[in-house]
Amino acid sequence: MTFTKKPNELQQSLVVQKSLLHRMIKQIRRSLDLPEILATTVSQVRSFLDVDRVKVYRFNAGGSGEVIAESIHEQRLPSLLGLNFPVDDIPQAAREMFVLLGQRSIVDVPNGKIGLSPVQSIESEKHLESNIYYRQVDSCHIQYLKAMGVQSSLVIPILHTDLQEQSVKPKLWGLLVAHHSEPREILKQELKVLQEVTDQVGIAIAQSNLLTQSLAKQEREATINRVTTLLHKLPTIQLQKALEEVITGFGGVGGRLYIEENQELYTWGEQPRLPYESDNSIIEQHLVWQDWMAECKPGNVWVSDDLYKEPRLRVLALGFRSTKIRGLMVIPLHYREKFIGVLSIFRSEFETEVLWAGRCEENRRQVLPQLSFELWREQKKGQSSEWKGEEILLAQALSEHFSMAIEQHQMYKQVQMLNANLELQVQEQTAELEKSLLLAKVLKQVTEHIRRTLDLQTTLQSIVREVRPLINSDRVLIFQMKSKSVIVEEINGNWQSVLGLNVPSECFPDEYSRLSFQGRIRATNNVSTAALSDCHREFLQSLQVQANLIVPIRIGMELWGLIIAHECEAPRDWQDAEIDLLQQLADQAAIAIQQAQLYEQTRNAETESRNQAAQLAHSLHELKETQTKLIQIEKMSGLGQLVAGVAHEINNPVNFIYGNLCHASDYTEQLLEILRLYQLHYAHPHSEISTAIKAMDFDFLLEDFPKIITSMQVGTDRIRSIVLSLRNFSRLDEAENKRVDLHEGIDSTLLILQHRLKGNAEFPRIEVIKDYGNIPLVECYAGQMNQVFMNIISNAIDALGMGNGEWGMGNEEMITEDNGGNEYSPVLRERSVQLPTIRISTKLSVDNSRLLIRIIDNGAGMTEEVKKRIFDPFYTTKPVGKGTGLGLSISYQIIVEKHGGIMECISEPGKGTEFWIEIPVKPPAKIVN
């Protein structure tokens, strides 16, 4: 764009200009929505200038820029909305001039000129008139605009001033850019109006930021109010809900509140788990965490955007590996120098996608202008939000509220404990009156607890654990009739354990079992005076039993076992309520045992069904995999037959032509010799013959006809070599293993792939370097080895093709050098050219027993994760429809399983890929087909 002053046009557009300013100021005052204001701005400015595109370009924190508003006229220029541009697109010197002088730039692409228009003087900082200083523009800048389809450009800086800090100098917020696909003049008054519009946009940005800050402050105050309300509701302090409110306020995915004094832990959302500790481990009790918290001072809030980069968290970070947590805020809680606990907030990692206007390599940004603005998506993983200063201030405020509330709550609980002690004294006086009611309630609780689980051992253990304190006995056990032993027990005190004890059958006659089966309950108040056999009494006294209570457990018509209470301290009078309670528990135990047995049978049946289903699924997977491999092998076999057939069919006519070309050449020489004799002896032929000789350009015919015959011979030789390579590659006549020259198979494969190795306008040729050693004939399956060479070399060609942007296409490069005036001049320098290369080497091992084959490319290489899976069936990194994922898997089976060899892949990103193959020169045993 050029700058001119046309009074007539200025007078005609004055009304339009004033109308534009009026609409812009009205829009800014009417709305605080910045996107709406920017959309209106670009639309009105484009209409005012009548250009093809007007956009607002905003600078990001890292220095790059993004188009956030745009208006295009009839799609005459491509849309750039939402695209990002790298830092180097706008030099730092230009950015500084935008801020210091408010400088505007007008670029006239056809004339290669740029007009610079400062708003104020750098010496006096006074406002200047809209003068334009013209100079030649950098050629890189011209190429950049031409690549965008732009012939004229106008750039006005958008400066932002913090309304709360008037003393702070303005900052460069963005640019207002106008593009036109044709040359366009800019009037002085138009530039003045656009500057006023830009100033109004700067005011709108400041107002929008102020509104955003105000709303954020209101939200923080609202969060503090909600949390305070939950924390200070004594005696119903709600720490769990307060924790959830804080996590939500910070936009977290989880968090923890740990109270040091009573080791209470409140959690919400995603949580870490230390892999080397028990399931109930608490990360706040880890020594590393404890030492860290000991260093924290009151009021200090520790934040990390990436906890895996923190040296002090190197050990604890293992507990977060199973989660998506990456951001961490730790708020120590102190009350008057006393450490109360710690509040932790977790933020999740996320992936981001940045849309770039073309893909620009950093090492080329300084030497070549950007020539393509095609959309490029950049994926970034493991990102997390940055902890802002306002959030840290909020955390400090919440720390005070939590510390005070927890301290008050603990004091309140201490008072409550004192009151509870007083109430306990009153309860002890009325305990006897409420005993019967308590027994009924406990019975119900035990019954519900039994029914909640279906595990037999857990059920029986729960019975004895709940019954023993209820009847206040020294030992309660369950005796199983089938095993004739004690299977569970609960002991109070240092009494002897009887778990697993077998009862002597001679001390308990069959009459005891018959009476128990009939439901007899036997209460012995004193073992020493009871009517017992001497053997029975001695047995009980050996167990330190002085009184016991025995209740049978019956399941249908079977006596399953006995529930027995022992009193070891002294004799005891068993009360009816205690006997009735034990009887009811025995009935509930019988029900629980039946349920547990049924559940166990169901689980066994389910486990068996799952095992069968898993076995069937595994068999089906192996069948599908085998079927796919057979199909692939059949396809390769069919392809080999087709190639061999075509080669045979082509070979016959080619041999016929090749065999007759020598005779045709001799006949041609003889005929030409006769014609020369005719010319020699009949120098003046008939006029009709002379006319025909001139018409057919006889001299050229004599010269060119032998060349045609020679060309035909060269072509037939080429066809015969291709046919021979196809026959060698198919190897249909070598289905069994035999001694072959593998160099011949490699050369045949390269000849078949010759069309892919040639270069074109978009991709250079692939150089093949062969380093063949002196190797003997190798006993192998030649056709299958050719298939291995075809798969590996084809993959190498694909890998080199995917990195075609890195190969040099010439021996010179364009760079720019500073000539001292902040302008850059193009300079041609020689550069080294790196061509895509495939190296193939063969040699014998030291002991001459194995053949070593290496196929190396200088492509982009592969990551460790990809390298681990390349030999897996159906795994491929190619686009959909470009590969089956079976080539390398089948090649691995051919080398390892069919030839008893070794096949390995050596690769690193940026260092190419090497396939290492070892096969025995002569197999030690018969190769399994």
Coordinates of N, CA and C in Angstrom, one line a residue, residues 774-926:
N774 N 32.4 -61.8 0.1 CA 32.6 -63.0 -0.6 C 31.9 -64.2 0.2
I775 N 30.7 -64.5 -0.2 CA 29.9 -65.4 0.5 C 29.7 -66.7 -0.3
P776 N 29.5 -67.8 0.3 CA 29.2 -69.0 -0.5 C 27.7 -69.2 -0.8
L777 N 27.4 -70.2 -1.5 CA 25.9 -70.5 -1.7 C 25.3 -70.9 -0.4
V778 N 24.1 -70.4 -0.1 CA 23.5 -70.7 1.2 C 22.3 -71.6 1.0
E779 N 22.1 -72.6 1.9 CA 21.0 -73.5 1.8 C 19.8 -72.9 2.5
C780 N 18.8 -72.6 1.7 CA 17.6 -71.9 2.3 C 16.4 -72.0 1.3
Y781 N 15.3 -71.5 1.8 CA 14.1 -71.3 0.9 C 14.3 -70.0 0.1
A782 N 14.7 -70.1 -1.1 CA 15.0 -68.9 -1.9 C 13.8 -67.9 -2.0
G783 N 12.7 -68.5 -2.4 CA 11.5 -67.7 -2.6 C 11.1 -66.9 -1.3
Q784 N 11.1 -67.6 -0.2 CA 10.8 -66.9 1.1 C 11.8 -65.9 1.5
M785 N 13.1 -66.2 1.2 CA 14.1 -65.1 1.5 C 13.9 -63.9 0.6
N786 N 13.5 -64.1 -0.6 CA 13.2 -63.0 -1.5 C 12.1 -62.2 -0.9
Q787 N 11.1 -62.9 -0.4 CA 9.9 -62.2 0.2 C 10.4 -61.3 1.4
V788 N 11.4 -61.8 2.2 CA 12.0 -61.0 3.3 C 12.6 -59.8 2.8
F789 N 13.5 -59.9 1.7 CA 14.2 -58.8 1.2 C 13.2 -57.7 0.6
M790 N 12.1 -58.2 0.0 CA 11.1 -57.3 -0.6 C 10.4 -56.5 0.5
N791 N 10.0 -57.2 1.6 CA 9.3 -56.5 2.7 C 10.2 -55.5 3.4
I792 N 11.5 -55.8 3.7 CA 12.4 -54.9 4.4 C 12.7 -53.7 3.5
I793 N 13.1 -53.9 2.2 CA 13.5 -52.8 1.4 C 12.3 -51.9 1.0
S794 N 11.1 -52.5 0.8 CA 9.9 -51.7 0.6 C 9.6 -50.8 1.8
N795 N 9.7 -51.4 3.0 CA 9.5 -50.5 4.2 C 10.6 -49.4 4.3
A796 N 11.8 -49.7 3.9 CA 12.8 -48.7 4.0 C 12.5 -47.5 3.0
I797 N 12.0 -47.9 1.8 CA 11.6 -46.9 0.8 C 10.4 -46.0 1.4
D798 N 9.5 -46.7 2.0 CA 8.3 -46.0 2.7 C 8.9 -45.0 3.7
A799 N 9.8 -45.5 4.6 CA 10.3 -44.6 5.6 C 11.1 -43.4 5.1
L800 N 11.8 -43.6 4.0 CA 12.5 -42.5 3.4 C 11.6 -41.5 2.7
G801 N 10.5 -42.1 2.2 CA 9.5 -41.2 1.6 C 8.7 -40.3 2.6
M802 N 8.5 -40.8 3.8 CA 7.8 -40.0 4.8 C 8.6 -38.9 5.3
G803 N 9.9 -38.9 5.1 CA 10.8 -37.8 5.6 C 11.3 -37.0 4.5
N804 N 10.5 -36.9 3.4 CA 11.1 -36.2 2.2 C 11.3 -34.7 2.4
G805 N 10.8 -34.1 3.4 CA 11.1 -32.7 3.6 C 12.5 -32.4 4.1
E806 N 13.2 -33.5 4.5 CA 14.6 -33.3 5.0 C 15.7 -33.4 4.0
W807 N 15.3 -34.0 2.8 CA 16.4 -34.3 1.8 C 16.7 -33.0 1.0
G808 N 18.0 -32.8 0.8 CA 18.4 -31.7 -0.1 C 18.1 -31.9 -1.5
M809 N 17.7 -30.9 -2.3 CA 17.4 -31.1 -3.7 C 18.4 -30.3 -4.6
G810 N 19.4 -29.7 -4.0 CA 20.4 -28.9 -4.8 C 21.7 -28.8 -4.0
N811 N 22.6 -28.0 -4.5 CA 23.9 -27.8 -3.8 C 24.1 -26.4 -3.3
E812 N 23.0 -25.5 -3.3 CA 23.1 -24.2 -2.8 C 21.9 -23.9 -1.9
E813 N 22.0 -22.9 -1.0 CA 20.9 -22.5 -0.2 C 20.9 -21.0 -0.1
M814 N 19.7 -20.4 0.1 CA 19.5 -19.0 0.3 C 19.5 -18.7 1.7
I815 N 20.4 -17.7 2.2 CA 20.4 -17.2 3.5 C 20.3 -15.7 3.5
T816 N 20.1 -15.1 4.6 CA 20.1 -13.6 4.7 C 21.1 -13.2 5.7
E817 N 21.8 -12.1 5.4 CA 22.8 -11.5 6.2 C 22.4 -10.1 6.6
D818 N 22.7 -9.7 7.8 CA 22.5 -8.3 8.3 C 23.5 -7.4 7.6
N819 N 23.1 -6.4 6.9 CA 24.0 -5.4 6.3 C 24.3 -4.2 7.1
G820 N 23.9 -4.2 8.4 CA 24.2 -3.1 9.3 C 23.0 -2.2 9.5
G821 N 22.0 -2.2 8.7 CA 20.9 -1.3 8.7 C 19.6 -2.0 9.1
N822 N 19.7 -3.1 9.8 CA 18.6 -3.9 10.2 C 17.8 -4.4 9.0
E823 N 18.5 -4.4 7.8 CA 17.9 -5.0 6.6 C 18.7 -6.3 6.3
Y824 N 18.0 -7.2 5.6 CA 18.7 -8.5 5.4 C 18.7 -8.7 3.9
S825 N 19.9 -9.1 3.4 CA 20.1 -9.3 1.9 C 20.3 -10.8 1.7
P826 N 19.7 -11.3 0.6 CA 19.9 -12.7 0.3 C 21.3 -13.0 -0.2
V827 N 21.9 -14.2 0.3 CA 23.2 -14.6 -0.1 C 23.1 -16.1 -0.4
L828 N 23.8 -16.5 -1.5 CA 23.8 -17.9 -1.9 C 25.1 -18.5 -1.3
R829 N 24.9 -19.6 -0.6 CA 26.1 -20.4 -0.1 C 25.9 -21.8 -0.5
E830 N 27.0 -22.5 -0.6 CA 27.0 -23.9 -0.9 C 26.6 -24.7 0.4
R831 N 26.0 -25.8 0.2 CA 25.6 -26.6 1.3 C 25.8 -28.1 0.9
S832 N 26.0 -28.9 2.0 CA 26.1 -30.3 1.7 C 24.7 -30.9 1.5
V833 N 24.6 -31.8 0.5 CA 23.3 -32.4 0.1 C 23.3 -33.8 0.7
Q834 N 22.3 -34.1 1.4 CA 22.1 -35.5 2.0 C 21.0 -36.2 1.2
L835 N 21.3 -37.2 0.5 CA 20.3 -38.0 -0.3 C 19.8 -39.2 0.5
P836 N 18.6 -39.6 0.3 CA 18.1 -40.8 0.9 C 18.9 -42.0 0.4
T837 N 19.3 -42.8 1.4 CA 20.2 -43.9 1.1 C 19.8 -45.2 1.7
I838 N 20.0 -46.3 1.0 CA 19.8 -47.6 1.5 C 21.1 -48.4 1.3
R839 N 21.7 -48.9 2.4 CA 22.9 -49.6 2.4 C 22.6 -51.1 2.6
I840 N 23.2 -51.9 1.8 CA 23.0 -53.4 1.9 C 24.4 -54.0 1.9
S841 N 24.7 -54.7 3.0 CA 26.0 -55.4 3.2 C 25.8 -56.8 3.5
T842 N 26.7 -57.7 3.0 CA 26.7 -59.1 3.4 C 28.1 -59.6 3.7
K843 N 28.2 -60.5 4.7 CA 29.5 -61.0 5.0 C 29.3 -62.3 5.9
L844 N 30.3 -63.1 6.0 CA 30.3 -64.3 6.8 C 30.7 -64.0 8.2
S845 N 30.2 -64.8 9.2 CA 30.7 -64.6 10.5 C 32.1 -65.1 10.7
V846 N 32.7 -64.9 11.8 CA 34.1 -65.2 12.0 C 34.4 -66.7 11.8
D847 N 33.4 -67.5 12.3 CA 33.6 -69.0 12.2 C 33.1 -69.5 10.9
N848 N 32.7 -68.7 9.9 CA 32.2 -69.0 8.6 C 30.9 -69.9 8.6
S849 N 30.2 -69.9 9.7 CA 29.0 -70.8 9.9 C 27.7 -70.0 9.6
R850 N 27.7 -68.7 9.7 CA 26.5 -67.9 9.6 C 26.7 -66.8 8.6
L851 N 25.7 -66.5 7.9 CA 25.7 -65.3 6.9 C 25.0 -64.1 7.6
L852 N 25.7 -63.0 7.6 CA 25.2 -61.7 8.2 C 24.8 -60.8 7.1
I853 N 23.5 -60.3 7.1 CA 22.9 -59.4 6.1 C 22.4 -58.2 6.9
R854 N 22.9 -57.0 6.5 CA 22.4 -55.7 7.1 C 21.8 -54.8 6.0
I855 N 20.6 -54.4 6.3 CA 19.9 -53.4 5.4 C 19.6 -52.2 6.2
I856 N 20.3 -51.0 5.8 CA 20.3 -49.8 6.6 C 19.7 -48.7 5.8
D857 N 18.8 -47.9 6.4 CA 18.4 -46.6 5.7 C 18.7 -45.4 6.6
N858 N 18.8 -44.3 6.0 CA 19.0 -43.0 6.8 C 17.8 -42.2 7.0
G859 N 16.6 -42.9 7.2 CA 15.3 -42.2 7.4 C 15.2 -41.6 8.8
A860 N 13.9 -41.4 9.1 CA 13.6 -40.7 10.4 C 13.8 -41.6 11.6
G861 N 13.9 -42.9 11.4 CA 14.1 -43.8 12.6 C 12.8 -44.0 13.3
M862 N 12.8 -44.7 14.4 CA 11.5 -45.0 15.1 C 11.8 -45.0 16.6
T863 N 10.7 -44.7 17.4 CA 10.9 -44.7 18.8 C 11.0 -46.1 19.4
E864 N 11.4 -46.1 20.7 CA 11.5 -47.4 21.4 C 10.2 -48.1 21.4
E865 N 9.1 -47.4 21.6 CA 7.8 -48.0 21.7 C 7.4 -48.7 20.4
V866 N 7.6 -48.0 19.3 CA 7.3 -48.6 18.0 C 8.2 -49.8 17.7
K867 N 9.5 -49.7 18.0 CA 10.5 -50.7 17.8 C 10.1 -52.0 18.5
K868 N 9.5 -51.9 19.7 CA 9.2 -53.1 20.4 C 8.0 -53.9 19.7
R869 N 7.2 -53.2 18.9 CA 6.0 -53.8 18.4 C 6.1 -54.1 16.9
I870 N 7.2 -53.8 16.2 CA 7.2 -53.9 14.7 C 7.0 -55.3 14.2
F871 N 7.4 -56.3 15.0 CA 7.3 -57.7 14.6 C 6.0 -58.3 15.0
D872 N 5.1 -57.5 15.7 CA 3.8 -58.0 16.1 C 2.8 -58.1 14.9
P873 N 2.0 -59.2 14.8 CA 1.1 -59.2 13.7 C 0.1 -58.1 13.7
F874 N -0.2 -57.5 12.5 CA -1.2 -56.5 12.3 C -0.8 -55.1 12.9
Y875 N 0.4 -55.0 13.3 CA 0.8 -53.7 13.8 C 1.5 -52.9 12.7
T876 N 1.0 -51.7 12.4 CA 1.6 -50.9 11.3 C 1.5 -49.4 11.7
T877 N 2.5 -48.6 11.3 CA 2.5 -47.2 11.5 C 2.0 -46.4 10.2
K878 N 1.7 -47.2 9.2 CA 1.3 -46.6 7.9 C -0.2 -46.1 8.0
P879 N -0.6 -45.2 7.1 CA -2.0 -44.8 7.1 C -2.9 -45.9 6.7
V880 N -4.2 -45.8 7.0 CA -5.2 -46.8 6.7 C -5.2 -47.1 5.2
G881 N -5.1 -48.4 4.9 CA -5.2 -48.7 3.5 C -3.8 -48.9 2.9
K882 N -2.7 -48.5 3.6 CA -1.4 -48.5 3.0 C -0.6 -49.7 3.5
G883 N -1.0 -50.5 4.5 CA -0.3 -51.6 4.9 C -1.2 -52.5 5.8
T884 N -0.8 -53.8 5.8 CA -1.6 -54.8 6.6 C -1.0 -55.1 8.0
G885 N 0.3 -54.7 8.2 CA 1.0 -55.0 9.5 C 1.5 -56.5 9.6
L886 N 1.5 -57.2 8.4 CA 2.0 -58.6 8.4 C 3.3 -58.8 7.8
G887 N 3.9 -57.8 7.1 CA 5.1 -58.0 6.3 C 6.3 -58.4 7.2
L888 N 6.5 -57.6 8.2 CA 7.7 -57.8 9.1 C 7.4 -59.0 10.0
S889 N 6.1 -59.3 10.4 CA 5.8 -60.4 11.2 C 6.1 -61.7 10.4
I890 N 5.7 -61.8 9.2 CA 6.0 -63.0 8.4 C 7.5 -63.1 8.1
S891 N 8.1 -62.0 7.9 CA 9.6 -62.0 7.6 C 10.3 -62.6 8.9
Y892 N 9.8 -62.2 10.0 CA 10.5 -62.7 11.3 C 10.3 -64.2 11.4
Q893 N 9.1 -64.7 11.1 CA 8.8 -66.1 11.1 C 9.7 -66.9 10.1
I894 N 9.9 -66.3 8.9 CA 10.7 -66.9 7.9 C 12.1 -67.1 8.4
I895 N 12.7 -66.0 8.9 CA 14.1 -66.0 9.4 C 14.3 -66.9 10.6
V896 N 13.5 -66.7 11.6 CA 13.7 -67.3 12.9 C 13.2 -68.7 12.9
E897 N 11.9 -68.9 12.5 CA 11.3 -70.3 12.7 C 11.7 -71.2 11.5
K898 N 11.7 -70.7 10.3 CA 11.9 -71.5 9.1 C 13.4 -71.8 8.8
H899 N 14.3 -70.8 9.2 CA 15.7 -70.9 8.9 C 16.6 -70.9 10.1
G900 N 16.0 -70.9 11.4 CA 16.7 -71.0 12.6 C 17.7 -69.8 12.7
G901 N 17.3 -68.6 12.2 CA 18.2 -67.5 12.3 C 17.8 -66.5 13.3
I902 N 18.4 -65.3 13.1 CA 18.2 -64.2 14.0 C 17.8 -62.9 13.2
M903 N 16.8 -62.2 13.7 CA 16.3 -61.0 13.0 C 16.1 -59.9 14.0
E904 N 16.8 -58.8 14.0 CA 16.7 -57.8 14.9 C 16.6 -56.4 14.2
C905 N 16.0 -55.4 15.0 CA 15.9 -54.1 14.5 C 16.6 -53.1 15.4
I906 N 17.5 -52.3 14.8 CA 18.3 -51.3 15.5 C 17.9 -49.9 15.0
S907 N 17.3 -49.1 15.8 CA 16.8 -47.8 15.3 C 16.7 -46.8 16.5
E908 N 16.9 -45.5 16.2 CA 16.7 -44.4 17.1 C 16.1 -43.3 16.3
P909 N 15.2 -42.4 16.9 CA 14.7 -41.3 16.2 C 15.8 -40.4 15.7
G910 N 15.7 -40.1 14.4 CA 16.7 -39.2 13.7 C 17.9 -39.9 13.3
K911 N 18.1 -41.2 13.5 CA 19.3 -41.9 13.2 C 19.1 -43.1 12.2
G912 N 18.0 -43.1 11.6 CA 17.7 -44.2 10.6 C 17.4 -45.5 11.3
T913 N 17.3 -46.6 10.4 CA 16.9 -47.9 10.9 C 17.8 -48.9 10.3
E914 N 18.2 -50.0 11.0 CA 19.0 -51.1 10.5 C 18.3 -52.4 10.9
F915 N 18.1 -53.3 9.9 CA 17.6 -54.6 10.1 C 18.8 -55.6 10.0
W916 N 19.1 -56.3 11.0 CA 20.2 -57.3 11.2 C 19.7 -58.7 11.0
I917 N 20.1 -59.4 10.0 CA 19.7 -60.8 9.7 C 20.9 -61.7 9.8
E918 N 20.7 -62.8 10.5 CA 21.7 -63.9 10.6 C 21.0 -65.2 10.2
I919 N 21.5 -65.9 9.3 CA 21.0 -67.3 9.0 C 22.2 -68.2 8.8
P920 N 22.0 -69.5 9.2 CA 23.2 -70.4 9.0 C 23.4 -70.7 7.6
V921 N 24.7 -70.9 7.2 CA 25.0 -71.2 5.8 C 24.4 -72.6 5.5
K922 N 24.5 -73.5 6.4 CA 23.9 -74.8 6.3 C 23.2 -75.2 7.5
P923 N 21.9 -75.3 7.5 CA 21.1 -75.6 8.7 C 21.6 -76.9 9.4
P924 N 21.7 -76.8 10.7 CA 22.2 -78.0 11.5 C 21.2 -79.2 11.4
A925 N 19.9 -78.9 11.2 CA 18.9 -80.0 11.0 C 18.0 -79.6 9.9
K926 N 17.1 -80.5 9.7 CA 16.1 -80.3 8.6 C 15.2 -79.1 9.0

